[in-house]
Amino acid sequence: MSIWWSLRLRRDAASVPLARRLLLGTMETAGVDPDISYDLSVALTEACANAVEHGGGPAAGTAGDPAAEYRVTAYLDGEKCRIEVSDSGPGFDRGPAPHRDGPLDVPATAESGRGLCLIEQLADHVHVRSRPGLGAVVSFDKILKWREGALLGVS
């Protein structure tokens, strides 16, 4: 058995706790180890906060404007959880290889970029796709641990 859900959320700070609570509730119900649930919920919070802050242009915010929204999708199966947060904003430049899959070099004094570094620390695998002018997608996954008698746990 597996669980997946997808949300289309308004680019508003109030949407971030909603996504986090839905993830935590799903994991609690399924029987995921609380430490794993916490790590993934913090990573999701960072990814959502990035989408809210950077996922649209200055004119974004009107109803029906794709830049006024972002999408969160979560998949839980017997072995792992994969989360994807996508927006249709301006994207960003990650340097010479914007589609690369690997750790970010972010100076401690940088004003931005630390959220992605935190996600990389909390998840087992992180992939960031950014297409400047077309949006960004942050996806990450983590191997799950299960509580005894968990609904979805691997036997």
PDB file of N, CA and C in Angstrom, residues 34-107:
ATOM      1  N   PRO A  34       8.695   9.075  14.261  1.00  0.00           N
ATOM      2  CA  PRO A  34       8.565  10.523  14.468  1.00  0.00           C
ATOM      3  C   PRO A  34       9.800  11.338  14.091  1.00  0.00           C
ATOM      4  N   ASP A  35      11.002  10.799  14.285  1.00  0.00           N
ATOM      5  CA  ASP A  35      12.214  11.546  13.918  1.00  0.00           C
ATOM      6  C   ASP A  35      12.293  11.761  12.408  1.00  0.00           C
ATOM      7  N   ILE A  36      11.942  10.736  11.638  1.00  0.00           N
ATOM      8  CA  ILE A  36      11.935  10.842  10.175  1.00  0.00           C
ATOM      9  C   ILE A  36      10.863  11.842   9.756  1.00  0.00           C
ATOM     10  N   SER A  37       9.682  11.751  10.370  1.00  0.00           N
ATOM     11  CA  SER A  37       8.597  12.680  10.059  1.00  0.00           C
ATOM     12  C   SER A  37       9.016  14.120  10.313  1.00  0.00           C
ATOM     13  N   TYR A  38       9.688  14.343  11.430  1.00  0.00           N
ATOM     14  CA  TYR A  38      10.126  15.693  11.768  1.00  0.00           C
ATOM     15  C   TYR A  38      11.125  16.225  10.733  1.00  0.00           C
ATOM     16  N   ASP A  39      12.133  15.408  10.388  1.00  0.00           N
ATOM     17  CA  ASP A  39      13.125  15.836   9.383  1.00  0.00           C
ATOM     18  C   ASP A  39      12.447  16.223   8.079  1.00  0.00           C
ATOM     19  N   LEU A  40      11.532  15.379   7.609  1.00  0.00           N
ATOM     20  CA  LEU A  40      10.853  15.665   6.342  1.00  0.00           C
ATOM     21  C   LEU A  40       9.950  16.887   6.449  1.00  0.00           C
ATOM     22  N   SER A  41       9.331  17.087   7.597  1.00  0.00           N
ATOM     23  CA  SER A  41       8.456  18.252   7.741  1.00  0.00           C
ATOM     24  C   SER A  41       9.258  19.556   7.749  1.00  0.00           C
ATOM     25  N   VAL A  42      10.451  19.540   8.334  1.00  0.00           N
ATOM     26  CA  VAL A  42      11.306  20.733   8.312  1.00  0.00           C
ATOM     27  C   VAL A  42      11.784  20.998   6.882  1.00  0.00           C
ATOM     28  N   ALA A  43      12.187  19.937   6.184  1.00  0.00           N
ATOM     29  CA  ALA A  43      12.621  20.098   4.791  1.00  0.00           C
ATOM     30  C   ALA A  43      11.475  20.633   3.932  1.00  0.00           C
ATOM     31  N   LEU A  44      10.263  20.106   4.131  1.00  0.00           N
ATOM     32  CA  LEU A  44       9.107  20.595   3.383  1.00  0.00           C
ATOM     33  C   LEU A  44       8.835  22.064   3.698  1.00  0.00           C
ATOM     34  N   THR A  45       8.940  22.434   4.958  1.00  0.00           N
ATOM     35  CA  THR A  45       8.734  23.829   5.348  1.00  0.00           C
ATOM     36  C   THR A  45       9.700  24.747   4.613  1.00  0.00           C
ATOM     37  N   GLU A  46      10.961  24.352   4.535  1.00  0.00           N
ATOM     38  CA  GLU A  46      11.971  25.161   3.832  1.00  0.00           C
ATOM     39  C   GLU A  46      11.655  25.272   2.345  1.00  0.00           C
ATOM     40  N   ALA A  47      11.273  24.150   1.727  1.00  0.00           N
ATOM     41  CA  ALA A  47      10.966  24.167   0.293  1.00  0.00           C
ATOM     42  C   ALA A  47       9.737  25.034   0.013  1.00  0.00           C
ATOM     43  N   CYS A  48       8.715  24.929   0.850  1.00  0.00           N
ATOM     44  CA  CYS A  48       7.516  25.751   0.682  1.00  0.00           C
ATOM     45  C   CYS A  48       7.827  27.235   0.906  1.00  0.00           C
ATOM     46  N   ALA A  49       8.616  27.522   1.924  1.00  0.00           N
ATOM     47  CA  ALA A  49       8.989  28.917   2.191  1.00  0.00           C
ATOM     48  C   ALA A  49       9.733  29.514   1.000  1.00  0.00           C
ATOM     49  N   ASN A  50      10.601  28.713   0.365  1.00  0.00           N
ATOM     50  CA  ASN A  50      11.297  29.185  -0.842  1.00  0.00           C
ATOM     51  C   ASN A  50      10.306  29.481  -1.958  1.00  0.00           C
ATOM     52  N   ALA A  51       9.328  28.594  -2.160  1.00  0.00           N
ATOM     53  CA  ALA A  51       8.331  28.802  -3.215  1.00  0.00           C
ATOM     54  C   ALA A  51       7.500  30.052  -2.937  1.00  0.00           C
ATOM     55  N   VAL A  52       7.139  30.261  -1.679  1.00  0.00           N
ATOM     56  CA  VAL A  52       6.349  31.438  -1.317  1.00  0.00           C
ATOM     57  C   VAL A  52       7.160  32.707  -1.548  1.00  0.00           C
ATOM     58  N   GLU A  53       8.407  32.699  -1.108  1.00  0.00           N
ATOM     59  CA  GLU A  53       9.221  33.904  -1.190  1.00  0.00           C
ATOM     60  C   GLU A  53       9.729  34.188  -2.598  1.00  0.00           C
ATOM     61  N   HIS A  54      10.142  33.148  -3.318  1.00  0.00           N
ATOM     62  CA  HIS A  54      10.826  33.354  -4.598  1.00  0.00           C
ATOM     63  C   HIS A  54      10.060  32.842  -5.803  1.00  0.00           C
ATOM     64  N   GLY A  55       8.901  32.221  -5.602  1.00  0.00           N
ATOM     65  CA  GLY A  55       8.228  31.507  -6.689  1.00  0.00           C
ATOM     66  C   GLY A  55       7.369  32.311  -7.610  1.00  0.00           C
ATOM     67  N   GLY A  56       7.437  33.615  -7.593  1.00  0.00           N
ATOM     68  CA  GLY A  56       6.625  34.416  -8.501  1.00  0.00           C
ATOM     69  C   GLY A  56       7.190  35.805  -8.638  1.00  0.00           C
ATOM     70  N   GLY A  57       6.789  36.452  -9.688  1.00  0.00           N
ATOM     71  CA  GLY A  57       7.253  37.808  -9.947  1.00  0.00           C
ATOM     72  C   GLY A  57       6.544  38.813  -9.066  1.00  0.00           C
ATOM     73  N   PRO A  58       6.922  40.073  -9.163  1.00  0.00           N
ATOM     74  CA  PRO A  58       6.347  41.108  -8.315  1.00  0.00           C
ATOM     75  C   PRO A  58       4.850  41.314  -8.541  1.00  0.00           C
ATOM     76  N   ALA A  59       4.348  40.983  -9.730  1.00  0.00           N
ATOM     77  CA  ALA A  59       2.923  41.184 -10.004  1.00  0.00           C
ATOM     78  C   ALA A  59       2.086  39.975  -9.607  1.00  0.00           C
ATOM     79  N   ALA A  60       2.721  38.918  -9.149  1.00  0.00           N
ATOM     80  CA  ALA A  60       1.985  37.703  -8.797  1.00  0.00           C
ATOM     81  C   ALA A  60       1.048  37.977  -7.638  1.00  0.00           C
ATOM     82  N   GLY A  61      -0.045  37.272  -7.630  1.00  0.00           N
ATOM     83  CA  GLY A  61      -0.956  37.410  -6.512  1.00  0.00           C
ATOM     84  C   GLY A  61      -2.405  37.507  -6.927  1.00  0.00           C
ATOM     85  N   THR A  62      -2.673  37.732  -8.192  1.00  0.00           N
ATOM     86  CA  THR A  62      -4.061  37.814  -8.624  1.00  0.00           C
ATOM     87  C   THR A  62      -4.611  36.418  -8.862  1.00  0.00           C
ATOM     88  N   ALA A  63      -5.897  36.265  -8.630  1.00  0.00           N
ATOM     89  CA  ALA A  63      -6.547  34.965  -8.813  1.00  0.00           C
ATOM     90  C   ALA A  63      -6.347  34.490 -10.248  1.00  0.00           C
ATOM     91  N   GLY A  64      -6.023  33.217 -10.399  1.00  0.00           N
ATOM     92  CA  GLY A  64      -5.808  32.635 -11.717  1.00  0.00           C
ATOM     93  C   GLY A  64      -4.402  32.819 -12.248  1.00  0.00           C
ATOM     94  N   ASP A  65      -3.597  33.603 -11.592  1.00  0.00           N
ATOM     95  CA  ASP A  65      -2.215  33.814 -12.020  1.00  0.00           C
ATOM     96  C   ASP A  65      -1.385  32.628 -11.545  1.00  0.00           C
ATOM     97  N   PRO A  66      -0.788  31.836 -12.478  1.00  0.00           N
ATOM     98  CA  PRO A  66      -0.011  30.666 -12.052  1.00  0.00           C
ATOM     99  C   PRO A  66       1.139  31.019 -11.113  1.00  0.00           C
ATOM    100  N   ALA A  67       1.688  32.213 -11.235  1.00  0.00           N
ATOM    101  CA  ALA A  67       2.789  32.615 -10.359  1.00  0.00           C
ATOM    102  C   ALA A  67       2.308  32.899  -8.942  1.00  0.00           C
ATOM    103  N   ALA A  68       0.981  32.945  -8.744  1.00  0.00           N
ATOM    104  CA  ALA A  68       0.431  33.182  -7.416  1.00  0.00           C
ATOM    105  C   ALA A  68       0.259  31.880  -6.644  1.00  0.00           C
ATOM    106  N   GLU A  69       0.639  30.756  -7.261  1.00  0.00           N
ATOM    107  CA  GLU A  69       0.455  29.441  -6.646  1.00  0.00           C
ATOM    108  C   GLU A  69       1.735  28.619  -6.724  1.00  0.00           C
ATOM    109  N   TYR A  70       1.767  27.587  -5.910  1.00  0.00           N
ATOM    110  CA  TYR A  70       2.816  26.576  -6.009  1.00  0.00           C
ATOM    111  C   TYR A  70       2.187  25.228  -5.699  1.00  0.00           C
ATOM    112  N   ARG A  71       2.887  24.157  -6.026  1.00  0.00           N
ATOM    113  CA  ARG A  71       2.341  22.811  -5.859  1.00  0.00           C
ATOM    114  C   ARG A  71       3.261  21.986  -4.963  1.00  0.00           C
ATOM    115  N   VAL A  72       2.634  21.202  -4.079  1.00  0.00           N
ATOM    116  CA  VAL A  72       3.348  20.263  -3.209  1.00  0.00           C
ATOM    117  C   VAL A  72       2.770  18.878  -3.470  1.00  0.00           C
ATOM    118  N   THR A  73       3.639  17.922  -3.736  1.00  0.00           N
ATOM    119  CA  THR A  73       3.217  16.534  -3.939  1.00  0.00           C
ATOM    120  C   THR A  73       4.070  15.650  -3.047  1.00  0.00           C
ATOM    121  N   ALA A  74       3.427  14.715  -2.364  1.00  0.00           N
ATOM    122  CA  ALA A  74       4.146  13.783  -1.482  1.00  0.00           C
ATOM    123  C   ALA A  74       3.730  12.358  -1.819  1.00  0.00           C
ATOM    124  N   TYR A  75       4.719  11.460  -1.835  1.00  0.00           N
ATOM    125  CA  TYR A  75       4.507  10.036  -2.093  1.00  0.00           C
ATOM    126  C   TYR A  75       5.130   9.259  -0.942  1.00  0.00           C
ATOM    127  N   LEU A  76       4.360   8.410  -0.297  1.00  0.00           N
ATOM    128  CA  LEU A  76       4.886   7.505   0.719  1.00  0.00           C
ATOM    129  C   LEU A  76       4.642   6.093   0.231  1.00  0.00           C
ATOM    130  N   ASP A  77       5.676   5.276   0.251  1.00  0.00           N
ATOM    131  CA  ASP A  77       5.493   3.862  -0.029  1.00  0.00           C
ATOM    132  C   ASP A  77       6.209   3.086   1.056  1.00  0.00           C
ATOM    133  N   GLY A  78       6.387   1.808   0.878  1.00  0.00           N
ATOM    134  CA  GLY A  78       6.972   0.985   1.923  1.00  0.00           C
ATOM    135  C   GLY A  78       8.401   1.314   2.281  1.00  0.00           C
ATOM    136  N   GLU A  79       9.123   1.998   1.402  1.00  0.00           N
ATOM    137  CA  GLU A  79      10.542   2.242   1.642  1.00  0.00           C
ATOM    138  C   GLU A  79      10.923   3.696   1.824  1.00  0.00           C
ATOM    139  N   LYS A  80      10.235   4.590   1.119  1.00  0.00           N
ATOM    140  CA  LYS A  80      10.673   5.984   1.178  1.00  0.00           C
ATOM    141  C   LYS A  80       9.515   6.948   0.998  1.00  0.00           C
ATOM    142  N   CYS A  81       9.826   8.187   1.303  1.00  0.00           N
ATOM    143  CA  CYS A  81       8.918   9.298   1.054  1.00  0.00           C
ATOM    144  C   CYS A  81       9.620  10.233   0.083  1.00  0.00           C
ATOM    145  N   ARG A  82       8.908  10.630  -0.952  1.00  0.00           N
ATOM    146  CA  ARG A  82       9.426  11.606  -1.917  1.00  0.00           C
ATOM    147  C   ARG A  82       8.495  12.809  -1.899  1.00  0.00           C
ATOM    148  N   ILE A  83       9.084  13.979  -1.806  1.00  0.00           N
ATOM    149  CA  ILE A  83       8.321  15.226  -1.775  1.00  0.00           C
ATOM    150  C   ILE A  83       8.836  16.122  -2.892  1.00  0.00           C
ATOM    151  N   GLU A  84       7.894  16.772  -3.556  1.00  0.00           N
ATOM    152  CA  GLU A  84       8.243  17.691  -4.641  1.00  0.00           C
ATOM    153  C   GLU A  84       7.487  18.992  -4.441  1.00  0.00           C
ATOM    154  N   VAL A  85       8.208  20.107  -4.511  1.00  0.00           N
ATOM    155  CA  VAL A  85       7.609  21.433  -4.414  1.00  0.00           C
ATOM    156  C   VAL A  85       7.993  22.177  -5.685  1.00  0.00           C
ATOM    157  N   SER A  86       6.981  22.631  -6.427  1.00  0.00           N
ATOM    158  CA  SER A  86       7.253  23.311  -7.696  1.00  0.00           C
ATOM    159  C   SER A  86       6.522  24.640  -7.754  1.00  0.00           C
ATOM    160  N   ASP A  87       7.122  25.577  -8.447  1.00  0.00           N
ATOM    161  CA  ASP A  87       6.497  26.879  -8.662  1.00  0.00           C
ATOM    162  C   ASP A  87       6.673  27.272 -10.119  1.00  0.00           C
ATOM    163  N   SER A  88       5.997  28.317 -10.515  1.00  0.00           N
ATOM    164  CA  SER A  88       6.097  28.793 -11.896  1.00  0.00           C
ATOM    165  C   SER A  88       6.705  30.192 -11.931  1.00  0.00           C
ATOM    166  N   GLY A  89       7.566  30.455 -10.962  1.00  0.00           N
ATOM    167  CA  GLY A  89       8.191  31.766 -10.851  1.00  0.00           C
ATOM    168  C   GLY A  89       9.387  31.934 -11.766  1.00  0.00           C
ATOM    169  N   PRO A  90      10.276  32.846 -11.410  1.00  0.00           N
ATOM    170  CA  PRO A  90      11.397  33.183 -12.280  1.00  0.00           C
ATOM    171  C   PRO A  90      12.536  32.162 -12.281  1.00  0.00           C
ATOM    172  N   GLY A  91      12.485  31.176 -11.396  1.00  0.00           N
ATOM    173  CA  GLY A  91      13.619  30.255 -11.290  1.00  0.00           C
ATOM    174  C   GLY A  91      14.806  30.976 -10.692  1.00  0.00           C
ATOM    175  N   PHE A  92      15.953  30.339 -10.742  1.00  0.00           N
ATOM    176  CA  PHE A  92      17.150  30.968 -10.191  1.00  0.00           C
ATOM    177  C   PHE A  92      18.366  30.370 -10.864  1.00  0.00           C
ATOM    178  N   ASP A  93      19.449  31.068 -10.774  1.00  0.00           N
ATOM    179  CA  ASP A  93      20.694  30.628 -11.389  1.00  0.00           C
ATOM    180  C   ASP A  93      21.546  29.963 -10.329  1.00  0.00           C
ATOM    181  N   ARG A  94      21.846  28.674 -10.537  1.00  0.00           N
ATOM    182  CA  ARG A  94      22.682  27.933  -9.582  1.00  0.00           C
ATOM    183  C   ARG A  94      24.139  27.939 -10.019  1.00  0.00           C
ATOM    184  N   GLY A  95      24.481  28.797 -10.926  1.00  0.00           N
ATOM    185  CA  GLY A  95      25.853  28.832 -11.401  1.00  0.00           C
ATOM    186  C   GLY A  95      25.956  28.163 -12.757  1.00  0.00           C
ATOM    187  N   PRO A  96      27.126  27.626 -13.106  1.00  0.00           N
ATOM    188  CA  PRO A  96      27.335  27.119 -14.451  1.00  0.00           C
ATOM    189  C   PRO A  96      26.499  25.902 -14.824  1.00  0.00           C
ATOM    190  N   ALA A  97      25.982  25.162 -13.862  1.00  0.00           N
ATOM    191  CA  ALA A  97      25.197  23.967 -14.187  1.00  0.00           C
ATOM    192  C   ALA A  97      23.864  24.012 -13.438  1.00  0.00           C
ATOM    193  N   PRO A  98      22.851  24.769 -13.946  1.00  0.00           N
ATOM    194  CA  PRO A  98      21.622  24.956 -13.181  1.00  0.00           C
ATOM    195  C   PRO A  98      20.816  23.689 -12.961  1.00  0.00           C
ATOM    196  N   HIS A  99      21.059  22.623 -13.703  1.00  0.00           N
ATOM    197  CA  HIS A  99      20.293  21.387 -13.522  1.00  0.00           C
ATOM    198  C   HIS A  99      21.086  20.341 -12.743  1.00  0.00           C
ATOM    199  N   ARG A 100      22.217  20.737 -12.182  1.00  0.00           N
ATOM    200  CA  ARG A 100      23.060  19.758 -11.505  1.00  0.00           C
ATOM    201  C   ARG A 100      22.384  19.202 -10.275  1.00  0.00           C
ATOM    202  N   ASP A 101      22.823  18.057  -9.877  1.00  0.00           N
ATOM    203  CA  ASP A 101      22.272  17.377  -8.715  1.00  0.00           C
ATOM    204  C   ASP A 101      23.427  17.201  -7.748  1.00  0.00           C
ATOM    205  N   GLY A 102      23.502  18.003  -6.728  1.00  0.00           N
ATOM    206  CA  GLY A 102      24.615  17.889  -5.804  1.00  0.00           C
ATOM    207  C   GLY A 102      24.568  18.992  -4.773  1.00  0.00           C
ATOM    208  N   PRO A 103      25.521  18.974  -3.838  1.00  0.00           N
ATOM    209  CA  PRO A 103      25.498  19.935  -2.740  1.00  0.00           C
ATOM    210  C   PRO A 103      25.749  21.360  -3.217  1.00  0.00           C
ATOM    211  N   LEU A 104      25.143  22.274  -2.534  1.00  0.00           N
ATOM    212  CA  LEU A 104      25.325  23.683  -2.832  1.00  0.00           C
ATOM    213  C   LEU A 104      26.478  24.225  -2.008  1.00  0.00           C
ATOM    214  N   ASP A 105      27.217  25.148  -2.579  1.00  0.00           N
ATOM    215  CA  ASP A 105      28.226  25.883  -1.835  1.00  0.00           C
ATOM    216  C   ASP A 105      27.626  27.232  -1.482  1.00  0.00           C
ATOM    217  N   VAL A 106      27.189  27.387  -0.262  1.00  0.00           N
ATOM    218  CA  VAL A 106      26.575  28.640   0.171  1.00  0.00           C
ATOM    219  C   VAL A 106      27.382  29.176   1.341  1.00  0.00           C
ATOM    220  N   PRO A 107      27.968  30.363   1.176  1.00  0.00           N
ATOM    221  CA  PRO A 107      28.727  30.938   2.289  1.00  0.00           C
ATOM    222  C   PRO A 107      27.822  31.194   3.494  1.00  0.00           C
TER     223      PRO A 107
END
